[in-house]
PDB file of C-alpha atoms and ligand atoms in Angstrom:
ATOM      1  CA  MET E 325       7.798  69.569 -55.835  1.00  0.00           C
ATOM      2  CA  SER E 326       9.789  69.690 -59.052  1.00  0.00           C
ATOM      3  CA  ASP E 327      11.951  72.518 -60.031  1.00  0.00           C
ATOM      4  CA  ILE E 328       9.641  73.472 -62.901  1.00  0.00           C
ATOM      5  CA  LEU E 329       6.524  73.747 -60.790  1.00  0.00           C
ATOM      6  CA  LYS E 330       8.589  75.785 -57.935  1.00  0.00           C
ATOM      7  CA  THR E 331       9.456  78.200 -60.715  1.00  0.00           C
ATOM      8  CA  ILE E 332       5.833  78.456 -61.939  1.00  0.00           C
ATOM      9  CA  TYR E 333       4.643  78.857 -58.313  1.00  0.00           C
ATOM     10  CA  SER E 334       6.964  81.553 -57.633  1.00  0.00           C
ATOM     11  CA  ALA E 335       6.223  83.220 -60.976  1.00  0.00           C
ATOM     12  CA  VAL E 336       2.483  83.417 -60.235  1.00  0.00           C
ATOM     13  CA  VAL E 337       3.286  84.881 -56.734  1.00  0.00           C
ATOM     14  CA  SER E 338       5.452  87.454 -58.117  1.00  0.00           C
ATOM     15  CA  GLY E 339       3.137  88.227 -61.077  1.00  0.00           C
ATOM     16  CA  ASP E 340       5.758  87.351 -63.504  1.00  0.00           C
ATOM     17  CA  ARG E 341       3.502  86.565 -66.798  1.00  0.00           C
ATOM     18  CA  ASP E 342       6.361  85.993 -69.160  1.00  0.00           C
ATOM     19  CA  THR E 343       7.841  83.233 -66.705  1.00  0.00           C
ATOM     20  CA  VAL E 344       4.533  81.763 -66.102  1.00  0.00           C
ATOM     21  CA  GLN E 345       3.795  81.332 -69.966  1.00  0.00           C
ATOM     22  CA  ALA E 346       7.148  79.890 -70.733  1.00  0.00           C
ATOM     23  CA  LYS E 347       7.279  77.515 -67.840  1.00  0.00           C
ATOM     24  CA  VAL E 348       3.759  76.294 -68.168  1.00  0.00           C
ATOM     25  CA  GLN E 349       4.560  75.484 -71.977  1.00  0.00           C
ATOM     26  CA  GLU E 350       7.844  73.794 -70.823  1.00  0.00           C
ATOM     27  CA  ALA E 351       6.207  71.835 -68.189  1.00  0.00           C
ATOM     28  CA  LEU E 352       3.570  70.669 -70.705  1.00  0.00           C
ATOM     29  CA  GLU E 353       6.301  69.792 -73.208  1.00  0.00           C
ATOM     30  CA  ALA E 354       7.841  67.746 -70.220  1.00  0.00           C
ATOM     31  CA  ASN E 355       4.601  65.911 -70.138  1.00  0.00           C
ATOM     32  CA  LEU E 356       3.829  66.857 -66.501  1.00  0.00           C
ATOM     33  CA  ASP E 357       0.097  66.336 -65.700  1.00  0.00           C
ATOM     34  CA  PRO E 358      -1.830  69.540 -66.620  1.00  0.00           C
ATOM     35  CA  LEU E 359      -3.851  69.279 -63.241  1.00  0.00           C
ATOM     36  CA  THR E 360      -0.766  69.023 -61.130  1.00  0.00           C
ATOM     37  CA  ILE E 361       0.693  71.994 -63.065  1.00  0.00           C
ATOM     38  CA  LEU E 362      -2.688  73.868 -62.136  1.00  0.00           C
ATOM     39  CA  ASN E 363      -3.118  72.777 -58.582  1.00  0.00           C
ATOM     40  CA  GLU E 364       0.528  72.610 -57.332  1.00  0.00           C
ATOM     41  CA  GLY E 365       2.124  75.393 -59.448  1.00  0.00           C
ATOM     42  CA  MET E 366      -0.821  77.836 -59.878  1.00  0.00           C
ATOM     43  CA  VAL E 367      -3.849  77.339 -57.370  1.00  0.00           C
ATOM     44  CA  ALA E 368      -1.152  76.901 -54.577  1.00  0.00           C
ATOM     45  CA  ALA E 369       0.416  79.903 -55.523  1.00  0.00           C
ATOM     46  CA  MET E 370      -2.684  82.060 -55.257  1.00  0.00           C
ATOM     47  CA  GLY E 371      -3.053  80.685 -51.726  1.00  0.00           C
ATOM     48  CA  GLU E 372       0.255  82.319 -50.860  1.00  0.00           C
ATOM     49  CA  VAL E 373      -0.733  85.343 -52.451  1.00  0.00           C
ATOM     50  CA  GLY E 374      -3.844  85.335 -50.165  1.00  0.00           C
ATOM     51  CA  ASP E 375      -1.671  84.615 -46.970  1.00  0.00           C
ATOM     52  CA  ARG E 376       0.625  87.560 -47.936  1.00  0.00           C
ATOM     53  CA  PHE E 377      -2.347  89.783 -48.483  1.00  0.00           C
ATOM     54  CA  GLU E 378      -3.456  88.811 -44.927  1.00  0.00           C
ATOM     55  CA  ARG E 379       0.066  89.691 -43.515  1.00  0.00           C
ATOM     56  CA  GLN E 380      -0.010  92.950 -45.433  1.00  0.00           C
ATOM     57  CA  GLU E 381       2.964  92.039 -47.227  1.00  0.00           C
ATOM     58  CA  PHE E 382       0.836  92.226 -50.300  1.00  0.00           C
ATOM     59  CA  PHE E 383      -1.964  94.722 -51.336  1.00  0.00           C
ATOM     60  CA  VAL E 384      -4.649  94.726 -54.078  1.00  0.00           C
ATOM     61  CA  PRO E 385      -2.446  95.614 -56.911  1.00  0.00           C
ATOM     62  CA  GLU E 386      -0.140  92.548 -56.208  1.00  0.00           C
ATOM     63  CA  MET E 387      -3.014  90.367 -55.982  1.00  0.00           C
ATOM     64  CA  LEU E 388      -4.268  91.694 -59.210  1.00  0.00           C
ATOM     65  CA  ILE E 389      -0.818  90.749 -61.154  1.00  0.00           C
ATOM     66  CA  ALA E 390      -0.623  87.503 -59.482  1.00  0.00           C
ATOM     67  CA  ALA E 391      -4.341  86.984 -60.852  1.00  0.00           C
ATOM     68  CA  ARG E 392      -3.212  88.099 -64.348  1.00  0.00           C
ATOM     69  CA  ALA E 393      -0.114  85.766 -64.172  1.00  0.00           C
ATOM     70  CA  MET E 394      -2.374  82.719 -63.112  1.00  0.00           C
ATOM     71  CA  GLN E 395      -4.893  83.620 -66.160  1.00  0.00           C
ATOM     72  CA  THR E 396      -2.017  83.706 -68.419  1.00  0.00           C
ATOM     73  CA  GLY E 397      -1.005  80.084 -67.335  1.00  0.00           C
ATOM     74  CA  MET E 398      -4.650  79.018 -67.398  1.00  0.00           C
ATOM     75  CA  ALA E 399      -5.334  79.973 -70.940  1.00  0.00           C
ATOM     76  CA  ILE E 400      -2.184  77.714 -71.835  1.00  0.00           C
ATOM     77  CA  LEU E 401      -3.633  74.906 -69.864  1.00  0.00           C
ATOM     78  CA  LYS E 402      -7.239  75.116 -70.766  1.00  0.00           C
ATOM     79  CA  PRO E 403      -6.966  72.917 -74.144  1.00  0.00           C
ATOM     80  CA  HIS E 404      -5.232  70.258 -72.114  1.00  0.00           C
ATOM     81  CA  LEU E 405      -7.877  70.188 -69.470  1.00  0.00           C
ATOM     82  CA  MET E 406     -10.634  69.504 -72.238  1.00  0.00           C
ATOM     83  CA  GLN E 407     -11.434  66.218 -73.387  1.00  0.00           C
ATOM     84  CA  SER E 408     -12.789  65.932 -76.998  1.00  0.00           C
ATOM     85  CA  ASP E 409     -15.477  63.932 -78.406  1.00  0.00           C
ATOM     86  CA  ILE E 410     -17.608  63.993 -75.457  1.00  0.00           C
ATOM     87  CA  GLN E 411     -21.394  64.266 -75.360  1.00  0.00           C
ATOM     88  CA  SER E 412     -22.980  67.313 -73.672  1.00  0.00           C
ATOM     89  CA  SER E 413     -23.853  66.196 -69.925  1.00  0.00           C
ATOM     90  CA  GLY E 414     -25.976  69.000 -69.088  1.00  0.00           C
ATOM     91  CA  ARG E 415     -26.343  72.849 -69.405  1.00  0.00           C
ATOM     92  CA  VAL E 416     -24.707  74.784 -66.611  1.00  0.00           C
ATOM     93  CA  LEU E 417     -25.445  78.590 -65.938  1.00  0.00           C
ATOM     94  CA  ALA E 418     -22.447  79.976 -63.984  1.00  0.00           C
ATOM     95  CA  GLY E 419     -21.486  83.195 -62.321  1.00  0.00           C
ATOM     96  CA  THR E 420     -19.769  85.123 -59.374  1.00  0.00           C
ATOM     97  CA  VAL E 421     -22.445  86.383 -57.217  1.00  0.00           C
ATOM     98  CA  LEU E 422     -23.476  90.188 -56.730  1.00  0.00           C
ATOM     99  CA  GLY E 423     -20.706  92.359 -55.037  1.00  0.00           C
ATOM    100  CA  ASP E 424     -17.812  89.992 -56.045  1.00  0.00           C
ATOM    101  CA  VAL E 425     -15.456  90.345 -59.004  1.00  0.00           C
ATOM    102  CA  HIS E 426     -13.241  87.100 -58.165  1.00  0.00           C
ATOM    103  CA  ASP E 427     -13.346  85.137 -61.062  1.00  0.00           C
ATOM    104  CA  ILE E 428     -10.233  82.761 -61.316  1.00  0.00           C
ATOM    105  CA  GLY E 429     -11.914  79.939 -59.241  1.00  0.00           C
ATOM    106  CA  LYS E 430     -15.300  80.062 -61.138  1.00  0.00           C
ATOM    107  CA  ASN E 431     -13.456  80.193 -64.534  1.00  0.00           C
ATOM    108  CA  LEU E 432     -11.600  77.085 -63.526  1.00  0.00           C
ATOM    109  CA  VAL E 433     -14.778  75.272 -62.514  1.00  0.00           C
ATOM    110  CA  CYS E 434     -16.429  76.401 -65.730  1.00  0.00           C
ATOM    111  CA  THR E 435     -13.314  75.116 -67.755  1.00  0.00           C
ATOM    112  CA  MET E 436     -13.272  71.779 -65.809  1.00  0.00           C
ATOM    113  CA  LEU E 437     -17.137  71.407 -66.412  1.00  0.00           C
ATOM    114  CA  GLU E 438     -16.797  72.093 -70.082  1.00  0.00           C
ATOM    115  CA  GLY E 439     -14.109  69.505 -70.374  1.00  0.00           C
ATOM    116  CA  ALA E 440     -16.498  67.145 -68.836  1.00  0.00           C
ATOM    117  CA  GLY E 441     -18.878  67.666 -71.489  1.00  0.00           C
ATOM    118  CA  PHE E 442     -21.452  70.304 -69.880  1.00  0.00           C
ATOM    119  CA  GLU E 443     -22.572  73.207 -72.120  1.00  0.00           C
ATOM    120  CA  ILE E 444     -21.210  76.591 -70.115  1.00  0.00           C
ATOM    121  CA  HIS E 445     -23.148  79.750 -70.069  1.00  0.00           C
ATOM    122  CA  ASP E 446     -21.078  82.126 -67.866  1.00  0.00           C
ATOM    123  CA  LEU E 447     -22.716  85.344 -66.595  1.00  0.00           C
ATOM    124  CA  GLY E 448     -19.327  86.687 -65.442  1.00  0.00           C
ATOM    125  CA  VAL E 449     -18.803  88.380 -62.039  1.00  0.00           C
ATOM    126  CA  ASN E 450     -21.050  90.657 -60.005  1.00  0.00           C
ATOM    127  CA  VAL E 451     -24.051  88.927 -61.179  1.00  0.00           C
ATOM    128  CA  ALA E 452     -27.273  90.127 -59.556  1.00  0.00           C
ATOM    129  CA  PRO E 453     -29.986  87.775 -58.367  1.00  0.00           C
ATOM    130  CA  GLU E 454     -32.484  89.036 -61.086  1.00  0.00           C
ATOM    131  CA  THR E 455     -29.744  88.318 -63.835  1.00  0.00           C
ATOM    132  CA  PHE E 456     -29.501  84.767 -62.600  1.00  0.00           C
ATOM    133  CA  VAL E 457     -33.314  84.551 -62.863  1.00  0.00           C
ATOM    134  CA  LYS E 458     -33.590  86.222 -66.216  1.00  0.00           C
ATOM    135  CA  ALA E 459     -30.820  83.675 -67.635  1.00  0.00           C
ATOM    136  CA  VAL E 460     -32.645  80.716 -66.119  1.00  0.00           C
ATOM    137  CA  GLN E 461     -35.977  81.755 -67.900  1.00  0.00           C
ATOM    138  CA  GLU E 462     -34.073  82.291 -71.204  1.00  0.00           C
ATOM    139  CA  LEU E 463     -31.579  79.363 -71.116  1.00  0.00           C
ATOM    140  CA  GLU E 464     -33.551  76.611 -69.007  1.00  0.00           C
ATOM    141  CA  PRO E 465     -30.195  75.397 -67.701  1.00  0.00           C
ATOM    142  CA  ASP E 466     -29.995  72.098 -65.667  1.00  0.00           C
ATOM    143  CA  ILE E 467     -27.695  73.489 -63.080  1.00  0.00           C
ATOM    144  CA  VAL E 468     -27.169  77.069 -61.741  1.00  0.00           C
ATOM    145  CA  ALA E 469     -23.404  77.276 -60.372  1.00  0.00           C
ATOM    146  CA  MET E 470     -22.663  80.048 -58.059  1.00  0.00           C
ATOM    147  CA  SER E 471     -19.164  81.240 -56.626  1.00  0.00           C
ATOM    148  CA  ALA E 472     -18.218  83.849 -54.048  1.00  0.00           C
ATOM    149  CA  LEU E 473     -14.978  84.600 -52.447  1.00  0.00           C
ATOM    150  CA  LEU E 474     -15.847  87.144 -49.983  1.00  0.00           C
ATOM    151  CA  THR E 475     -17.779  86.466 -46.627  1.00  0.00           C
ATOM    152  CA  THR E 476     -19.653  89.736 -47.466  1.00  0.00           C
ATOM    153  CA  THR E 477     -20.858  88.396 -50.717  1.00  0.00           C
ATOM    154  CA  MET E 478     -22.044  84.987 -49.547  1.00  0.00           C
ATOM    155  CA  PRO E 479     -25.260  86.102 -48.559  1.00  0.00           C
ATOM    156  CA  ASN E 480     -26.109  86.852 -52.163  1.00  0.00           C
ATOM    157  CA  MET E 481     -26.119  83.380 -52.865  1.00  0.00           C
ATOM    158  CA  ARG E 482     -29.007  82.983 -50.682  1.00  0.00           C
ATOM    159  CA  ALA E 483     -30.623  86.056 -52.176  1.00  0.00           C
ATOM    160  CA  THR E 484     -30.170  84.467 -55.777  1.00  0.00           C
ATOM    161  CA  ILE E 485     -31.892  81.143 -54.360  1.00  0.00           C
ATOM    162  CA  GLU E 486     -34.704  83.256 -52.881  1.00  0.00           C
ATOM    163  CA  ALA E 487     -35.180  85.160 -56.211  1.00  0.00           C
ATOM    164  CA  LEU E 488     -35.303  81.904 -58.322  1.00  0.00           C
ATOM    165  CA  GLU E 489     -38.001  80.599 -55.740  1.00  0.00           C
ATOM    166  CA  SER E 490     -40.109  83.733 -55.891  1.00  0.00           C
ATOM    167  CA  ALA E 491     -40.028  83.758 -59.584  1.00  0.00           C
ATOM    168  CA  GLY E 492     -41.264  79.908 -59.392  1.00  0.00           C
ATOM    169  CA  LEU E 493     -37.985  78.925 -61.117  1.00  0.00           C
ATOM    170  CA  ARG E 494     -36.312  77.015 -58.086  1.00  0.00           C
ATOM    171  CA  ALA E 495     -37.824  73.547 -58.664  1.00  0.00           C
ATOM    172  CA  GLN E 496     -36.487  73.345 -62.408  1.00  0.00           C
ATOM    173  CA  VAL E 497     -32.787  73.719 -61.669  1.00  0.00           C
ATOM    174  CA  ARG E 498     -30.179  72.197 -59.296  1.00  0.00           C
ATOM    175  CA  ILE E 499     -27.985  74.694 -57.661  1.00  0.00           C
ATOM    176  CA  MET E 500     -24.450  74.241 -56.476  1.00  0.00           C
ATOM    177  CA  VAL E 501     -22.177  76.521 -54.554  1.00  0.00           C
ATOM    178  CA  GLY E 502     -18.559  77.197 -54.049  1.00  0.00           C
ATOM    179  CA  GLY E 503     -15.673  79.401 -53.371  1.00  0.00           C
ATOM    180  CA  ALA E 504     -13.072  79.807 -50.519  1.00  0.00           C
ATOM    181  CA  PRO E 505     -15.340  80.928 -47.714  1.00  0.00           C
ATOM    182  CA  VAL E 506     -18.457  78.427 -48.728  1.00  0.00           C
ATOM    183  CA  THR E 507     -18.810  75.344 -46.657  1.00  0.00           C
ATOM    184  CA  GLU E 508     -21.155  72.308 -47.033  1.00  0.00           C
ATOM    185  CA  SER E 509     -23.071  73.599 -43.985  1.00  0.00           C
ATOM    186  CA  PHE E 510     -23.592  77.053 -45.499  1.00  0.00           C
ATOM    187  CA  ALA E 511     -24.761  75.449 -48.787  1.00  0.00           C
ATOM    188  CA  GLN E 512     -27.356  73.394 -46.567  1.00  0.00           C
ATOM    189  CA  GLN E 513     -28.371  76.549 -44.740  1.00  0.00           C
ATOM    190  CA  ILE E 514     -29.192  78.380 -47.918  1.00  0.00           C
ATOM    191  CA  GLY E 515     -31.006  75.467 -49.606  1.00  0.00           C
ATOM    192  CA  ALA E 516     -28.516  74.769 -52.270  1.00  0.00           C
ATOM    193  CA  ASP E 517     -28.381  71.338 -53.703  1.00  0.00           C
ATOM    194  CA  GLY E 518     -24.680  70.910 -53.430  1.00  0.00           C
ATOM    195  CA  TYR E 519     -21.273  72.095 -52.662  1.00  0.00           C
ATOM    196  CA  ALA E 520     -17.880  71.497 -53.952  1.00  0.00           C
ATOM    197  CA  PRO E 521     -14.583  72.460 -52.445  1.00  0.00           C
ATOM    198  CA  ASP E 522     -12.679  72.521 -55.690  1.00  0.00           C
ATOM    199  CA  ALA E 523     -13.119  72.260 -59.454  1.00  0.00           C
ATOM    200  CA  SER E 524     -12.539  68.608 -59.472  1.00  0.00           C
ATOM    201  CA  GLN E 525     -15.233  67.978 -57.123  1.00  0.00           C
ATOM    202  CA  ALA E 526     -17.391  70.329 -58.790  1.00  0.00           C
ATOM    203  CA  VAL E 527     -17.211  68.099 -61.826  1.00  0.00           C
ATOM    204  CA  ARG E 528     -18.365  65.153 -59.848  1.00  0.00           C
ATOM    205  CA  LEU E 529     -20.968  66.983 -57.930  1.00  0.00           C
ATOM    206  CA  ALA E 530     -22.479  68.394 -61.293  1.00  0.00           C
ATOM    207  CA  LYS E 531     -22.635  64.992 -62.621  1.00  0.00           C
ATOM    208  CA  SER E 532     -24.515  63.598 -59.758  1.00  0.00           C
ATOM    209  CA  LEU E 533     -26.935  66.472 -59.752  1.00  0.00           C
ATOM    210  CA  VAL E 534     -27.722  65.846 -63.518  1.00  0.00           C
ATOM    211  CA  GLU E 535     -28.075  62.116 -62.990  1.00  0.00           C
ATOM    212  CA  GLY E 536     -29.985  62.383 -59.702  1.00  0.00           C
TER     213      GLY E 536
HETATM  214 CO1  B1M J1362      -9.417  89.244 -53.093  1.00  0.00          CO
HETATM  215  N1  B1M J1362      -9.738  88.606 -51.412  1.00  0.00           N
HETATM  216  N2  B1M J1362     -10.193  90.870 -52.524  1.00  0.00           N
HETATM  217  N3  B1M J1362      -8.934  89.839 -54.835  1.00  0.00           N
HETATM  218  N4  B1M J1362      -8.483  87.719 -53.113  1.00  0.00           N
HETATM  219  C1  B1M J1362      -9.455  86.931 -51.060  1.00  0.00           C
HETATM  220  C2  B1M J1362     -10.628  86.244 -51.619  1.00  0.00           C
HETATM  221  C3  B1M J1362      -9.076  87.045 -49.618  1.00  0.00           C
HETATM  222  C4  B1M J1362      -9.354  85.687 -48.981  1.00  0.00           C
HETATM  223  C5  B1M J1362      -7.596  87.568 -49.481  1.00  0.00           C
HETATM  224  C6  B1M J1362      -7.292  87.475 -47.953  1.00  0.00           C
HETATM  225  O1  B1M J1362      -7.603  88.356 -47.260  1.00  0.00           O
HETATM  226  N5  B1M J1362      -6.518  86.493 -47.578  1.00  0.00           N
HETATM  227  C7  B1M J1362     -10.124  88.295 -49.044  1.00  0.00           C
HETATM  228  C8  B1M J1362     -11.413  87.751 -48.572  1.00  0.00           C
HETATM  229  C9  B1M J1362     -11.704  87.803 -47.179  1.00  0.00           C
HETATM  230  C10 B1M J1362     -12.981  87.278 -46.796  1.00  0.00           C
HETATM  231  O2  B1M J1362     -13.936  87.966 -47.220  1.00  0.00           O
HETATM  232  N6  B1M J1362     -13.031  86.361 -46.070  1.00  0.00           N
HETATM  233  C11 B1M J1362     -10.124  89.068 -50.370  1.00  0.00           C
HETATM  234  C12 B1M J1362     -10.331  90.435 -50.156  1.00  0.00           C
HETATM  235  C13 B1M J1362     -10.540  91.252 -48.732  1.00  0.00           C
HETATM  236  C14 B1M J1362     -10.287  91.293 -51.289  1.00  0.00           C
HETATM  237  C15 B1M J1362     -10.926  92.847 -51.329  1.00  0.00           C
HETATM  238  C16 B1M J1362     -12.242  93.245 -50.598  1.00  0.00           C
HETATM  239  C17 B1M J1362      -9.632  93.503 -51.029  1.00  0.00           C
HETATM  240  C18 B1M J1362      -9.724  95.219 -51.198  1.00  0.00           C
HETATM  241  O3  B1M J1362     -10.191  95.787 -52.156  1.00  0.00           O
HETATM  242  N7  B1M J1362      -9.490  95.587 -50.020  1.00  0.00           N
HETATM  243  C19 B1M J1362     -11.181  93.036 -52.837  1.00  0.00           C
HETATM  244  C20 B1M J1362     -12.804  92.727 -53.200  1.00  0.00           C
HETATM  245  C21 B1M J1362     -13.184  92.881 -54.639  1.00  0.00           C
HETATM  246  C22 B1M J1362     -14.586  92.416 -54.980  1.00  0.00           C
HETATM  247  O4  B1M J1362     -14.798  91.440 -55.280  1.00  0.00           O
HETATM  248  N8  B1M J1362     -15.553  93.309 -54.585  1.00  0.00           N
HETATM  249  C23 B1M J1362     -10.489  91.916 -53.623  1.00  0.00           C
HETATM  250  C24 B1M J1362      -9.971  92.042 -54.727  1.00  0.00           C
HETATM  251  C25 B1M J1362      -9.077  91.026 -55.521  1.00  0.00           C
HETATM  252  C26 B1M J1362      -8.606  91.298 -56.901  1.00  0.00           C
HETATM  253  C27 B1M J1362      -9.417  91.858 -57.959  1.00  0.00           C
HETATM  254  C28 B1M J1362      -7.323  91.976 -56.708  1.00  0.00           C
HETATM  255  C29 B1M J1362      -8.262  89.528 -57.177  1.00  0.00           C
HETATM  256  C30 B1M J1362      -9.063  89.054 -57.993  1.00  0.00           C
HETATM  257  C31 B1M J1362      -8.898  88.918 -59.498  1.00  0.00           C
HETATM  258  C32 B1M J1362      -9.835  87.774 -60.188  1.00  0.00           C
HETATM  259  O5  B1M J1362     -10.383  87.063 -59.674  1.00  0.00           O
HETATM  260  N9  B1M J1362      -9.964  88.200 -61.538  1.00  0.00           N
HETATM  261  C33 B1M J1362      -8.232  89.070 -55.840  1.00  0.00           C
HETATM  262  C34 B1M J1362      -7.535  87.797 -55.697  1.00  0.00           C
HETATM  263  C35 B1M J1362      -6.690  87.318 -56.604  1.00  0.00           C
HETATM  264  C36 B1M J1362      -7.770  87.135 -54.325  1.00  0.00           C
HETATM  265  C37 B1M J1362      -6.956  85.915 -53.761  1.00  0.00           C
HETATM  266  C38 B1M J1362      -5.336  86.337 -53.378  1.00  0.00           C
HETATM  267  C39 B1M J1362      -6.851  84.685 -54.614  1.00  0.00           C
HETATM  268  C40 B1M J1362      -8.294  84.213 -55.291  1.00  0.00           C
HETATM  269  C41 B1M J1362      -8.212  83.048 -56.272  1.00  0.00           C
HETATM  270  O6  B1M J1362      -8.120  83.561 -57.338  1.00  0.00           O
HETATM  271  N10 B1M J1362      -7.552  81.941 -55.790  1.00  0.00           N
HETATM  272  C42 B1M J1362      -7.704  85.403 -52.469  1.00  0.00           C
HETATM  273  C43 B1M J1362      -7.059  84.875 -51.387  1.00  0.00           C
HETATM  274  C44 B1M J1362      -7.325  83.297 -51.365  1.00  0.00           C
HETATM  275  O7  B1M J1362      -8.393  82.799 -51.858  1.00  0.00           O
HETATM  276  N11 B1M J1362      -6.497  82.499 -50.657  1.00  0.00           N
HETATM  277  C45 B1M J1362      -8.460  86.773 -52.274  1.00  0.00           C
HETATM  278  C46 B1M J1362      -7.485  80.942 -56.768  1.00  0.00           C
HETATM  279  C47 B1M J1362      -8.417  80.063 -57.043  1.00  0.00           C
HETATM  280  C48 B1M J1362      -8.281  79.053 -58.167  1.00  0.00           C
HETATM  281  O8  B1M J1362      -9.402  79.626 -55.949  1.00  0.00           O
HETATM  282  O9  B1M J1362     -11.241  81.201 -56.097  1.00  0.00           O
HETATM  283  O10 B1M J1362     -10.805  79.646 -53.907  1.00  0.00           O
HETATM  284  P1  B1M J1362     -10.710  79.802 -55.621  1.00  0.00           P
HETATM  285  O11 B1M J1362     -11.533  78.756 -56.253  1.00  0.00           O
HETATM  286  C49 B1M J1362     -11.287  77.295 -56.143  1.00  0.00           C
HETATM  287  C50 B1M J1362     -12.490  76.996 -54.933  1.00  0.00           C
HETATM  288  O12 B1M J1362     -12.852  77.828 -54.067  1.00  0.00           O
HETATM  289  C51 B1M J1362     -13.429  76.297 -55.702  1.00  0.00           C
HETATM  290  O13 B1M J1362     -12.920  75.820 -56.849  1.00  0.00           O
HETATM  291  C52 B1M J1362     -11.851  76.651 -57.241  1.00  0.00           C
HETATM  292  C53 B1M J1362     -10.588  75.707 -57.814  1.00  0.00           C
HETATM  293  O14 B1M J1362     -10.073  74.962 -56.931  1.00  0.00           O
HETATM  294  N12 B1M J1362     -14.539  77.183 -56.291  1.00  0.00           N
HETATM  295  C54 B1M J1362     -15.865  76.485 -56.402  1.00  0.00           C
HETATM  296  C55 B1M J1362     -14.772  78.461 -56.431  1.00  0.00           C
HETATM  297  N13 B1M J1362     -15.945  78.633 -56.975  1.00  0.00           N
HETATM  298  C56 B1M J1362     -16.528  77.567 -56.981  1.00  0.00           C
HETATM  299  C57 B1M J1362     -17.859  77.300 -57.351  1.00  0.00           C
HETATM  300  C58 B1M J1362     -18.436  75.805 -57.446  1.00  0.00           C
HETATM  301  C59 B1M J1362     -17.625  74.875 -56.921  1.00  0.00           C
HETATM  302  C60 B1M J1362     -16.189  75.229 -56.405  1.00  0.00           C
HETATM  303  O15 B1M J1362     -19.620  75.433 -57.639  1.00  0.00           O
HETATM  304  C61 B1M J1362     -20.291  76.443 -58.348  1.00  0.00           C
END
């Protein structure tokens, strides 16, 4: 890993927003690939933060300041992850499920989908099944994209799919799910149409869902 990526990685882990801001800018000016900066410098750093949390070397405040540093870097990268002049690929309704406030991965997926030409309606975090239902009625999206980062909130993906079924809306949308604890087999068990392990594959999946 180059020195600049190492510095970004350490600055995200320690929650040093100023350094993240300066170094992400510098990396872009040095023509580093925005996706490399994102994945090797920042996403990997959040993995390290999670490992430290598990080892009880980090606690919630440290996770929070690392998350803020990551978001600072993402704001700078966002325009570089987007392509201009692309036609709408479809409409996506996104949200992190009920009980869950993790939004960095979901925001990243939304940014990449937007960059690929999808129209994004982001319901934010802690989104109840009935809120998804109401938004599907109002916005008529092609895809509902749900994120969950906690094993305890994964069942709310199933609850949301069941709520869409009860409202008679299931057949009119494709449903994709993701988030660190989510797996392909879980996606199948709950009746989702697809699972993606990361944001790049989420774009591929979304395209195949609208095409299929
Ligand atoms: Co939390 N947290 N957290 N946390 N947190 C995890 C998830 C945890 C794994 C840490 C750990 O123990 N190692 C653990 C969950 C354990 C479990 O359930 N298995 C955990 C815990 C326990 C908690 C609390 C319960 C802690 C507490 O209060 N005691 C609490 C819960 C709050 C709640 O939601 N109700 C909590 C709180 C928080 C903060 C608020 C402090 C903060 C979130 C800030 C924010 O999001 N704005 C936070 C953070 C930062 C993390 C870690 C460190 C990092 C998450 C992250 O942003 N990763 C996380 C550890 C880890 O993940 N290793 C952890 C970077 C992000 C780019 O990756 O979100 O995985 P990710 O997204 C990826 C893919 O998963 C995928 O694409 C993304 C890009 O590649 N993806 C999708 C995501 N959504 C997708 C949707 C798709 C497709 C792909 O289609 C729709």
